[in-house]
Coordinates of C-alpha atoms in Angstrom, one line a residue:
Chain A
M65 CA -2.6 1.3 -47.9
A66 CA -1.6 1.5 -51.5
I67 CA 1.9 0.7 -52.8
D68 CA 3.2 2.8 -55.7
E69 CA 5.9 1.9 -58.1
N70 CA 8.6 3.9 -56.2
T71 CA 7.8 2.0 -53.1
V72 CA 8.2 -1.3 -55.0
R73 CA 11.6 -0.2 -56.3
R74 CA 12.7 0.9 -52.8
V75 CA 11.6 -2.4 -51.1
A76 CA 13.3 -4.4 -53.8
H77 CA 16.5 -2.4 -53.3
L78 CA 16.3 -2.9 -49.5
A79 CA 15.9 -6.6 -50.0
R80 CA 18.7 -6.6 -52.6
L81 CA 16.4 -8.0 -55.2
A82 CA 17.1 -7.2 -58.9
L83 CA 13.6 -6.3 -60.2
P84 CA 13.5 -5.7 -63.9
E85 CA 11.7 -2.4 -64.7
A86 CA 9.0 -4.3 -66.7
R87 CA 8.1 -6.2 -63.5
V88 CA 7.7 -3.1 -61.3
A89 CA 4.1 -2.2 -62.3
P90 CA 2.8 -5.8 -62.2
M91 CA 4.5 -6.3 -58.8
A92 CA 2.9 -3.1 -57.4
A93 CA -0.5 -4.5 -58.5
E94 CA 0.2 -7.9 -57.0
L95 CA 1.3 -6.4 -53.7
N96 CA -1.7 -4.2 -53.5
G97 CA -3.9 -7.2 -54.0
I98 CA -2.2 -9.0 -51.1
L99 CA -2.5 -6.0 -48.9
A100 CA -6.1 -5.5 -49.7
W101 CA -6.8 -9.1 -48.8
I102 CA -4.9 -8.8 -45.5
E103 CA -6.7 -5.5 -44.7
Q104 CA -9.9 -7.5 -44.3
L105 CA -8.5 -8.3 -40.8
N106 CA -9.3 -4.6 -40.0
E107 CA -13.0 -5.6 -40.0
V108 CA -12.5 -7.6 -36.8
D109 CA -13.3 -5.7 -33.6
I110 CA -10.2 -6.1 -31.4
E111 CA -11.2 -3.5 -28.8
G112 CA -9.7 -4.5 -25.4
V113 CA -7.8 -7.5 -26.8
A114 CA -4.2 -7.6 -25.9
P115 CA -1.8 -8.0 -28.9
M116 CA -0.9 -11.6 -29.5
T117 CA 2.9 -12.0 -29.5
S118 CA 3.1 -15.7 -30.0
A119 CA 0.9 -18.7 -31.0
V120 CA 2.4 -20.7 -28.1
A121 CA 1.6 -19.8 -24.5
T122 CA 5.0 -20.8 -23.1
P123 CA 7.8 -18.8 -21.6
L124 CA 10.9 -18.0 -23.6
P125 CA 13.2 -21.0 -23.2
M126 CA 16.7 -20.2 -22.0
R127 CA 20.1 -21.8 -22.3
E128 CA 22.8 -22.0 -19.6
D129 CA 25.9 -19.9 -20.1
V130 CA 28.0 -22.8 -21.3
V131 CA 30.2 -23.2 -24.4
T132 CA 28.7 -26.1 -26.4
E133 CA 29.4 -25.1 -30.0
G134 CA 32.1 -23.8 -32.2
G135 CA 35.7 -24.9 -32.5
D136 CA 35.3 -26.0 -36.1
A137 CA 35.9 -23.2 -38.6
R138 CA 36.0 -25.8 -41.5
K139 CA 32.4 -26.8 -40.8
V140 CA 31.3 -23.1 -40.7
L141 CA 33.1 -22.3 -43.9
A142 CA 32.0 -25.5 -45.7
N143 CA 29.3 -23.8 -47.8
A144 CA 31.2 -20.6 -48.4
P145 CA 31.8 -19.8 -52.1
K146 CA 35.3 -18.7 -51.1
S147 CA 37.3 -18.9 -48.0
E148 CA 41.0 -18.4 -47.1
D149 CA 43.0 -18.9 -43.9
G150 CA 39.8 -19.5 -42.0
F151 CA 38.1 -16.3 -43.2
F152 CA 35.0 -16.0 -45.4
V153 CA 36.1 -14.1 -48.5
V154 CA 33.6 -11.8 -50.3
P155 CA 33.9 -9.1 -52.9
K156 CA 35.3 -5.9 -51.5
V157 CA 32.6 -4.0 -49.7
V158 CA 34.4 -0.6 -49.3
E159 CA 36.0 1.6 -51.9
Chain W
M170 CA 9.8 12.6 -23.7
T171 CA 9.0 16.2 -24.4
E172 CA 11.8 18.7 -25.1
A173 CA 11.3 20.2 -21.6
N174 CA 11.9 16.8 -20.0
L175 CA 15.0 16.2 -22.1
D176 CA 16.4 19.7 -21.6
V177 CA 17.0 19.8 -17.8
R178 CA 20.6 21.0 -17.4
S179 CA 22.4 24.2 -18.3
A180 CA 26.1 24.3 -18.7
R181 CA 28.2 26.3 -16.3
K182 CA 29.5 29.6 -17.6
D183 CA 33.0 28.3 -17.9
Q184 CA 31.8 25.4 -20.0
L185 CA 30.4 27.7 -22.7
V186 CA 32.3 28.0 -25.9
P187 CA 32.9 31.6 -27.0
G188 CA 32.1 32.3 -30.7
A189 CA 32.0 35.3 -32.9
T190 CA 28.3 35.7 -32.3
G191 CA 28.4 35.0 -28.6
D192 CA 28.6 31.9 -26.3
W193 CA 27.6 28.4 -27.3
E194 CA 26.5 25.6 -25.2
I195 CA 27.5 22.0 -26.0
I196 CA 24.8 19.2 -25.6
V197 CA 26.0 15.6 -25.5
G198 CA 24.3 12.2 -25.1
L199 CA 26.1 8.9 -25.3
E200 CA 25.1 5.4 -26.6
V201 CA 27.6 3.0 -25.0
H202 CA 28.0 -0.5 -26.3
A203 CA 29.2 -2.7 -23.5
Q204 CA 30.0 -6.3 -24.2
V205 CA 28.2 -8.6 -21.7
A206 CA 30.6 -10.7 -19.6
S207 CA 29.5 -14.2 -20.4
N208 CA 31.1 -17.5 -21.5
A209 CA 28.8 -18.1 -24.5
K210 CA 27.1 -15.8 -27.0
L211 CA 23.6 -14.2 -26.6
F212 CA 21.7 -16.8 -28.7
S213 CA 24.2 -19.6 -29.3
G214 CA 26.6 -21.9 -27.4
A215 CA 29.7 -20.5 -29.1
S216 CA 32.5 -19.0 -27.0
T217 CA 33.0 -15.3 -26.5
A218 CA 36.7 -15.6 -25.9
F219 CA 38.8 -12.8 -27.4
G220 CA 41.7 -13.5 -29.8
A221 CA 40.7 -16.9 -31.2
E222 CA 41.6 -18.1 -34.7
P223 CA 39.3 -16.7 -37.3
N224 CA 35.8 -18.3 -37.2
A225 CA 36.8 -20.7 -34.5
N226 CA 34.1 -19.3 -32.1
V227 CA 31.2 -19.6 -34.5
S228 CA 28.2 -21.9 -34.3
L229 CA 25.9 -22.7 -37.1
V230 CA 23.4 -20.2 -35.4
D231 CA 26.0 -17.4 -35.6
A232 CA 26.7 -18.3 -39.3
A233 CA 22.9 -18.1 -39.9
M234 CA 22.7 -21.5 -41.5
P235 CA 19.2 -22.2 -42.7
G236 CA 16.9 -23.6 -40.0
M237 CA 19.1 -22.6 -37.1
L238 CA 17.1 -21.0 -34.2
P239 CA 18.3 -18.6 -31.5
V240 CA 18.0 -19.7 -27.8
I241 CA 18.7 -16.9 -25.3
N242 CA 21.6 -17.2 -22.8
R243 CA 20.1 -16.8 -19.3
R244 CA 23.4 -15.3 -18.0
C245 CA 23.2 -12.5 -20.5
V246 CA 19.7 -11.6 -19.4
E247 CA 20.9 -11.7 -15.8
Q248 CA 23.8 -9.4 -16.6
A249 CA 21.6 -6.9 -18.3
V250 CA 19.2 -6.9 -15.2
R251 CA 22.2 -6.5 -12.9
T252 CA 23.5 -3.6 -14.9
G253 CA 20.1 -1.9 -14.8
L254 CA 20.0 -2.3 -11.1
G255 CA 23.5 -0.9 -10.8
L256 CA 22.4 2.2 -12.8
N257 CA 19.3 2.7 -10.5
A258 CA 17.1 1.9 -13.5
K259 CA 13.7 0.4 -13.9
I260 CA 13.7 -3.3 -14.9
N261 CA 11.1 -4.1 -17.5
T262 CA 9.5 -7.5 -16.6
W263 CA 8.2 -7.7 -20.2
S264 CA 10.6 -7.0 -23.1
R265 CA 10.9 -8.2 -26.6
F266 CA 13.4 -8.8 -29.4
D267 CA 13.2 -7.2 -32.8
R268 CA 15.0 -7.7 -36.0
K269 CA 17.0 -4.7 -37.3
N270 CA 17.3 -5.4 -41.0
Y271 CA 20.4 -4.5 -43.0
F272 CA 22.8 -6.2 -45.4
Y273 CA 26.5 -6.5 -44.6
P274 CA 28.9 -9.4 -45.0
D275 CA 29.7 -9.5 -41.2
L276 CA 26.0 -9.9 -40.4
P277 CA 25.1 -13.2 -42.0
Q278 CA 21.5 -13.3 -40.8
G279 CA 20.7 -10.1 -42.8
Y280 CA 19.4 -8.7 -39.5
Q281 CA 20.7 -7.9 -36.1
I282 CA 18.5 -9.2 -33.2
S283 CA 18.1 -6.2 -31.0
Q284 CA 15.4 -4.6 -28.8
Y285 CA 13.6 -1.7 -30.2
K286 CA 10.3 -0.7 -28.6
D287 CA 10.5 -2.8 -25.5
P288 CA 14.0 -2.9 -24.0
I289 CA 14.8 -5.0 -20.9
V290 CA 15.9 -1.9 -18.9
G291 CA 14.1 1.5 -18.7
E292 CA 15.0 4.8 -17.1
G293 CA 17.7 5.2 -14.5
E294 CA 20.4 7.7 -13.5
I295 CA 23.9 7.9 -12.2
P296 CA 25.9 10.6 -10.3
V297 CA 29.1 11.5 -12.1
E298 CA 32.0 13.3 -10.5
T299 CA 33.7 15.6 -13.0
D300 CA 37.3 16.9 -13.0
D301 CA 35.9 20.3 -12.0
G302 CA 34.9 18.8 -8.6
E303 CA 31.2 19.0 -9.5
T304 CA 28.8 16.0 -9.2
I305 CA 26.3 15.9 -12.1
T306 CA 23.4 13.5 -12.6
V307 CA 23.3 11.8 -16.0
R308 CA 20.0 10.1 -16.7
I309 CA 19.9 6.8 -18.5
E310 CA 17.1 6.4 -21.1
R311 CA 17.3 2.7 -21.6
I312 CA 19.5 -0.4 -21.9
H313 CA 18.8 -3.0 -24.5
L314 CA 20.3 -6.3 -25.3
E315 CA 21.5 -7.0 -28.9
Q316 CA 23.9 -9.1 -30.9
D317 CA 27.3 -7.8 -32.0
A318 CA 28.3 -8.2 -35.6
G319 CA 31.4 -10.0 -37.0
K320 CA 34.6 -8.3 -38.2
S321 CA 35.3 -7.3 -41.8
I322 CA 39.0 -6.9 -42.8
H323 CA 39.4 -4.8 -45.9
D324 CA 43.2 -4.6 -46.2
L325 CA 44.2 -8.2 -46.8
S326 CA 43.3 -8.1 -50.5
P327 CA 42.8 -5.2 -53.0
T328 CA 39.6 -6.7 -54.4
E329 CA 38.2 -8.7 -51.5
T330 CA 36.9 -8.4 -47.9
F331 CA 37.8 -11.0 -45.3
V332 CA 35.1 -11.8 -42.7
D333 CA 35.6 -13.3 -39.2
L334 CA 32.4 -14.1 -37.4
N335 CA 33.9 -14.7 -34.0
R336 CA 32.2 -11.6 -32.5
A337 CA 29.0 -12.2 -34.4
G338 CA 26.3 -13.0 -31.9
V339 CA 28.2 -11.9 -28.8
A340 CA 25.9 -10.1 -26.4
L341 CA 26.0 -6.4 -26.1
M342 CA 24.2 -4.0 -23.8
E343 CA 23.5 -0.7 -25.4
I344 CA 23.3 1.9 -22.6
V345 CA 21.7 5.1 -23.8
S346 CA 22.0 8.3 -21.9
R347 CA 19.8 11.4 -22.0
P348 CA 21.4 14.5 -23.4
D349 CA 22.6 15.6 -19.9
I350 CA 26.3 16.1 -20.7
R351 CA 27.7 19.6 -21.4
S352 CA 31.3 19.2 -22.3
G353 CA 33.9 16.7 -23.6
K354 CA 35.4 16.4 -20.1
E355 CA 31.9 15.5 -18.7
A356 CA 31.4 12.9 -21.5
S357 CA 34.7 11.3 -20.6
A358 CA 33.8 11.4 -16.8
Y359 CA 30.5 9.8 -17.5
L360 CA 32.1 7.0 -19.5
T361 CA 34.7 6.5 -16.8
K362 CA 31.9 6.2 -14.2
L363 CA 29.9 3.8 -16.3
R364 CA 33.0 1.7 -16.8
A365 CA 33.7 1.6 -13.1
I366 CA 30.1 0.5 -12.4
V367 CA 29.9 -2.3 -14.9
R368 CA 33.3 -3.5 -13.9
A369 CA 32.3 -3.6 -10.2
L370 CA 29.1 -5.4 -11.2
G371 CA 31.1 -7.9 -13.2
T372 CA 28.7 -7.4 -16.2
C373 CA 31.3 -6.1 -18.7
D374 CA 35.1 -6.2 -18.4
G375 CA 35.3 -2.6 -19.7
N376 CA 38.4 -3.5 -21.8
M377 CA 38.3 -0.6 -24.4
D378 CA 41.4 -1.8 -26.2
E379 CA 39.6 -5.1 -27.1
G380 CA 36.4 -3.2 -28.1
S381 CA 34.5 -4.4 -25.0
M382 CA 33.2 -0.9 -24.5
R383 CA 32.8 1.7 -27.2
A384 CA 30.6 4.8 -27.5
D385 CA 28.5 6.5 -30.1
V386 CA 28.6 10.2 -29.2
N387 CA 25.7 12.5 -30.1
V388 CA 26.7 16.2 -30.2
S389 CA 24.8 19.4 -30.9
V390 CA 25.3 23.0 -30.0
R391 CA 22.9 25.9 -29.2
K392 CA 22.8 29.4 -27.8
P393 CA 22.1 29.1 -24.0
G394 CA 18.4 29.1 -23.3
T395 CA 17.3 28.2 -26.9
P396 CA 16.0 24.8 -28.1
F397 CA 18.5 21.9 -28.9
G398 CA 20.2 22.2 -32.2
T399 CA 20.5 19.5 -34.9
R400 CA 22.8 16.7 -33.7
C401 CA 25.5 14.6 -35.3
E402 CA 26.4 11.1 -34.2
I403 CA 30.1 10.2 -33.9
K404 CA 30.4 6.4 -34.2
N405 CA 32.6 3.9 -32.3
V406 CA 34.8 6.1 -30.1
N407 CA 36.9 3.8 -28.0
S408 CA 38.7 5.7 -25.3
M409 CA 38.0 8.2 -22.6
R410 CA 40.4 10.7 -24.2
F411 CA 39.0 10.3 -27.7
V412 CA 35.4 10.9 -26.4
A413 CA 36.5 14.2 -24.9
Q414 CA 38.4 15.1 -28.1
A415 CA 35.6 14.1 -30.4
V416 CA 33.1 16.2 -28.5
D417 CA 35.3 19.3 -28.4
Y418 CA 36.2 19.0 -32.1
E419 CA 32.7 18.4 -33.2
A420 CA 31.3 21.3 -31.2
R421 CA 33.9 23.7 -32.7
R422 CA 33.1 22.4 -36.2
Q423 CA 29.3 22.9 -35.7
I424 CA 29.8 26.4 -34.3
A425 CA 32.0 27.3 -37.2
V426 CA 29.4 26.1 -39.7
L427 CA 26.5 27.9 -37.9
E428 CA 28.4 31.2 -37.5
D429 CA 29.3 31.0 -41.2
G430 CA 25.5 31.1 -41.9
G431 CA 25.3 27.4 -42.6
V432 CA 23.0 24.7 -41.2
I433 CA 24.0 21.5 -39.4
K434 CA 22.8 18.4 -41.3
Q435 CA 21.9 15.4 -39.1
E436 CA 24.5 12.9 -40.0
T437 CA 26.7 10.0 -38.9
R438 CA 30.4 10.9 -38.5
L439 CA 33.6 9.1 -37.8
F440 CA 36.3 10.1 -35.4
N441 CA 39.9 10.0 -36.6
A442 CA 42.1 9.3 -33.6
T443 CA 45.3 10.4 -35.4
T444 CA 44.1 13.8 -36.4
G445 CA 41.5 14.3 -33.6
E446 CA 38.9 15.3 -36.3
T447 CA 35.5 13.9 -37.3
R448 CA 34.3 13.4 -40.9
A449 CA 30.9 12.7 -42.4
L450 CA 30.1 9.0 -43.0
R451 CA 26.5 9.3 -44.1
S452 CA 23.7 11.8 -44.0
K453 CA 20.2 11.3 -42.7
E454 CA 18.9 11.1 -46.3
D455 CA 20.8 8.0 -47.0
A456 CA 20.4 6.7 -43.4
P457 CA 19.5 3.0 -43.6
D458 CA 15.9 1.9 -43.3
Y459 CA 16.1 -0.9 -40.7
R460 CA 12.5 -2.0 -40.9
Y461 CA 12.3 -3.2 -37.3
F462 CA 9.8 -5.9 -36.5
P463 CA 9.4 -8.4 -33.7
D464 CA 11.6 -11.5 -34.2
P465 CA 9.2 -14.4 -34.8
D466 CA 11.9 -16.8 -33.6
L467 CA 11.9 -15.5 -30.1
L468 CA 9.1 -15.3 -27.5
P469 CA 8.8 -12.2 -25.4
L470 CA 11.3 -12.1 -22.5
E471 CA 9.3 -12.2 -19.3
L472 CA 11.1 -11.8 -16.0
D473 CA 9.9 -13.2 -12.7
P474 CA 10.1 -10.3 -10.2
K475 CA 11.5 -12.9 -7.7
W476 CA 14.5 -13.5 -10.0
I477 CA 15.1 -9.7 -10.2
E478 CA 15.1 -9.5 -6.4
E479 CA 17.5 -12.5 -6.2
I480 CA 19.9 -10.6 -8.6
R481 CA 19.5 -7.4 -6.5
A482 CA 20.5 -9.3 -3.4
T483 CA 23.8 -10.3 -5.0
L484 CA 24.8 -6.9 -6.1
P485 CA 28.3 -6.0 -5.0
E486 CA 29.3 -2.8 -3.3
L487 CA 29.3 -0.1 -6.1
P488 CA 31.9 2.7 -6.4
D489 CA 29.7 5.4 -4.8
A490 CA 28.9 3.2 -1.7
K491 CA 32.6 2.2 -1.5
R492 CA 33.7 5.8 -1.6
T493 CA 31.3 6.7 1.2
R494 CA 32.5 3.7 3.2
F495 CA 36.2 4.6 2.6
M496 CA 35.6 8.1 4.0
G497 CA 33.7 6.7 7.0
A498 CA 35.7 3.6 7.9
Y499 CA 39.1 4.7 6.9
G500 CA 38.8 8.5 7.5
L501 CA 40.0 9.2 3.9
S502 CA 39.4 12.6 2.3
A503 CA 36.7 12.8 -0.4
Y504 CA 39.4 12.9 -3.0
D505 CA 41.5 10.0 -1.7
A506 CA 38.3 7.9 -1.2
G507 CA 37.2 8.7 -4.8
V508 CA 40.6 7.7 -6.2
S509 CA 40.8 4.5 -4.0
A510 CA 37.3 3.4 -4.6
G511 CA 37.0 4.5 -8.3
D512 CA 38.1 1.3 -9.8
L513 CA 37.6 -2.2 -8.6
E514 CA 41.3 -3.2 -8.8
T515 CA 42.4 0.0 -7.0
A516 CA 39.8 -0.6 -4.3
V517 CA 41.0 -4.2 -3.7
F518 CA 44.6 -3.0 -3.7
F519 CA 43.9 -0.2 -1.2
E520 CA 41.9 -2.4 1.2
T521 CA 44.7 -5.0 1.1
V522 CA 47.3 -2.3 2.0
A523 CA 45.0 -0.5 4.6
Q524 CA 44.0 -3.7 6.4
G525 CA 45.2 -3.3 10.0
R526 CA 47.4 -0.3 9.1
D527 CA 47.2 3.5 9.1
A528 CA 44.6 3.9 6.2
K529 CA 45.6 7.5 5.4
L530 CA 49.2 6.5 5.1
A531 CA 48.1 3.6 2.9
A532 CA 46.0 6.0 0.7
N533 CA 48.9 8.4 0.4
W534 CA 51.4 5.8 -0.6
L535 CA 48.9 4.3 -3.1
T536 CA 47.6 7.4 -4.8
Q537 CA 50.8 9.5 -4.7
E538 CA 53.8 7.3 -4.6
L539 CA 52.7 4.1 -6.4
F540 CA 50.4 5.8 -8.9
G541 CA 53.0 8.4 -9.6
A542 CA 55.6 5.7 -10.3
L543 CA 53.2 3.6 -12.4
N544 CA 52.3 6.6 -14.5
K545 CA 55.9 7.4 -15.2
R546 CA 56.5 3.8 -16.3
E547 CA 53.2 3.7 -18.2
L548 CA 52.1 0.6 -16.2
A549 CA 48.6 -0.5 -15.1
L550 CA 48.1 -1.3 -11.5
A551 CA 47.7 -5.0 -12.4
D552 CA 51.3 -4.9 -13.7
S553 CA 52.7 -3.1 -10.6
P554 CA 56.2 -4.4 -9.7
V555 CA 55.1 -3.7 -6.0
S556 CA 52.2 -5.8 -4.8
A557 CA 49.7 -4.7 -2.2
A558 CA 51.2 -7.0 0.4
Q559 CA 54.7 -5.5 -0.3
L560 CA 53.5 -1.9 -0.1
G561 CA 51.9 -2.9 3.2
G562 CA 55.2 -4.4 4.4
L563 CA 56.9 -1.0 3.6
I564 CA 54.2 0.9 5.6
D565 CA 54.7 -1.6 8.5
L566 CA 58.4 -0.7 8.6
I567 CA 57.5 3.0 8.8
A568 CA 54.9 2.5 11.4
S569 CA 57.2 0.4 13.6
G570 CA 59.9 3.2 13.4
D571 CA 62.3 0.8 11.6
I572 CA 62.7 3.4 8.8
N573 CA 61.8 7.0 8.5
G574 CA 59.8 8.6 5.7
K575 CA 62.8 9.7 3.7
I576 CA 64.4 6.3 3.7
A577 CA 61.1 4.7 2.9
K578 CA 61.0 6.6 -0.4
D579 CA 64.5 5.3 -1.3
V580 CA 63.4 1.8 -0.3
F581 CA 60.3 2.1 -2.4
A582 CA 62.3 3.2 -5.4
R583 CA 64.4 0.1 -5.1
M584 CA 61.3 -2.1 -4.6
L585 CA 60.0 -0.8 -7.9
D586 CA 63.2 -1.7 -9.7
S587 CA 63.8 -5.1 -8.1
G588 CA 60.3 -6.3 -6.9
E589 CA 61.9 -7.2 -3.6
D590 CA 60.3 -6.9 -0.2
A591 CA 61.0 -3.8 1.8
A592 CA 62.3 -5.7 4.8
V593 CA 64.8 -7.5 2.5
I594 CA 66.2 -4.3 1.1
V595 CA 66.3 -2.5 4.5
E596 CA 68.2 -5.5 6.1
R597 CA 70.7 -5.9 3.2
E598 CA 71.4 -2.2 2.8
G599 CA 71.5 -1.5 6.6
L600 CA 68.8 1.2 6.3
R601 CA 67.2 0.6 9.7
Q602 CA 66.5 3.9 11.4
V603 CA 68.9 4.8 14.2
T604 CA 66.9 5.4 17.3
D605 CA 69.9 4.5 19.5
T606 CA 70.5 7.9 21.2
G607 CA 74.1 7.1 21.9
A608 CA 75.0 6.9 18.2
I609 CA 73.1 10.0 17.4
E610 CA 74.6 11.9 20.4
K611 CA 78.0 10.9 19.2
A612 CA 77.3 12.3 15.7
I613 CA 76.1 15.6 17.2
D614 CA 79.0 15.9 19.6
D615 CA 81.4 15.4 16.7
L616 CA 79.5 18.1 14.7
I617 CA 79.6 20.6 17.7
A618 CA 83.3 20.0 18.1
A619 CA 83.9 20.7 14.4
N620 CA 81.7 23.7 14.1
P621 CA 81.9 25.9 17.2
D622 CA 80.9 29.0 15.3
K623 CA 77.6 27.4 14.1
V624 CA 76.8 26.6 17.7
A625 CA 76.7 30.2 18.6
E626 CA 74.7 31.0 15.4
A627 CA 72.1 28.4 16.2
K628 CA 71.3 30.3 19.5
E629 CA 70.7 33.6 17.6
K630 CA 69.2 32.4 14.3
P631 CA 66.4 29.9 14.5
K632 CA 67.0 29.1 10.8
M633 CA 70.3 27.6 11.7
F634 CA 68.6 24.8 13.5
G635 CA 67.7 23.3 10.1
W636 CA 71.3 23.2 9.2
W637 CA 72.1 21.2 12.3
V638 CA 69.3 18.7 11.6
G639 CA 70.5 18.3 8.0
Q640 CA 74.1 17.8 9.1
T641 CA 73.1 15.2 11.8
M642 CA 71.0 13.3 9.3
K643 CA 73.8 13.3 6.8
A644 CA 76.3 12.1 9.5
T645 CA 74.0 9.2 10.3
G646 CA 73.4 8.3 6.6
G647 CA 69.8 9.6 6.7
K648 CA 68.9 6.8 9.1
A649 CA 68.5 8.7 12.3
N650 CA 65.0 9.1 13.8
P651 CA 64.1 12.7 13.0
A652 CA 62.2 13.2 16.3
V653 CA 65.1 11.9 18.4
V654 CA 67.5 14.1 16.4
N655 CA 65.4 17.2 17.1
D656 CA 65.2 16.5 20.8
L657 CA 68.9 15.9 21.2
L658 CA 69.9 18.9 19.2
K659 CA 67.6 21.2 21.2
Q660 CA 69.3 19.9 24.5
K661 CA 72.8 20.1 23.2
L662 CA 72.6 23.4 21.5
G663 CA 70.5 24.9 24.3
V664 CA 67.8 26.2 22.1
A665 CA 64.1 26.1 23.0

């Protein structure tokens, strides 16, 4: 699987990364190198092997339906660049 | 799913929409988001309570602080299974959570934890009774569990958006139907039935005003017998009426475009409740690319079949079973049973009134008198000024012969105004039915003495008998037992 420059621009946009135009071609080359390296895994014969979904053979832990957290908006907002009246405040996201 | 498997229903003739080029058939499928009834959120221990102060019900997991990990709420899993069982659906003992990636300020993780390829509930189906008296089958494609997002408020500042994460992380069930619905009315009937089922199951409160249930409505049109057309998705419709309106408007819009020689573009649209119209939000070309992948923070969700059976054993009686029972045990008509059993609150109210009383009388008073009065006052059953026990008390007075049907209606009107017991009103106002033949006889004798001409007429014209009944009732203040009045009049007037 080869990554072209348009794909790099698209992935950068989806990840909200500002990628200078000069970096697009080198980034495509780097990503293609990484993918080629990972594609070596295709050489392994996995016929009849179930996909591994986790490295730990343990059931999904569950919590009881009890309220144990919350009730402290100040703590939640502590790292926010801006907050007001208990709300996070961000630049306007609609016109 | 092949097209043939998807396309299993044809609209009735009267459901087709006539156009300039012939009749059109409407095809509808619904994706309903139902908030899971739980105390805590899907993956955190923060409260799900509605109406809290901004960001009060937010844990560090919901706010996506670095290093915070999701731990699934067992109750939410149980509720999804319960819902699946209630919709006669297959429960998948192996399901998985995926990340649906997109950026929005009310989604602090940068992804929503959802279920993409392997949902917890698979195919099911429910019967839906429509307004037209037809029962249709709507197939369920799947139900998956996912997180709700927070709330963005855009109108508090001209340059900023305010974000409240109280809803962020609350568990939702997305219930996806097959495109088996053929009109706006059917869409609304389906949503009504779904709501009744989840409310009976206790898995969602169904409170549409608070956003506990909302629907994305997929609409397309076609000429009957041809393949499905391109569909548009109308987002976040939040009432039964709006769903029907949105379908009808959208179908007319698509037909107009097609008959004008245009093509339907697959797009997401918004419904405007004020105008009843839909407008384009985004087209498929700029549809977001969600890049789903399995959430590495969560192991697959494996369900013990024993647990599923335990949940099945605790399923309550569902609306359909209840309706059948009401018809059998109480002898109600299909219509009365449907109305009385349709909603959990109504069913409890009805059974409280019917207990030990004439059930048909109870159903009549509930569905006609009480519902009529509540509709007029725009009140919900929960806010009824007359309780089930009080309505029962009124019916007892009718059954014992203490009041007749006409007086009962007057007493009921007063109960609605004052919230008093029927017996209190009857006692105070002296409305007890007169069964004392002496008093009634005296009233009749007085009338005969005053109207000798009418006595003769009564013998010739059977219609005159009604006049005599009316006059006697009037003379006794409407309190006379009508059966006794009839008998006595027949004797005294000498008519058969």
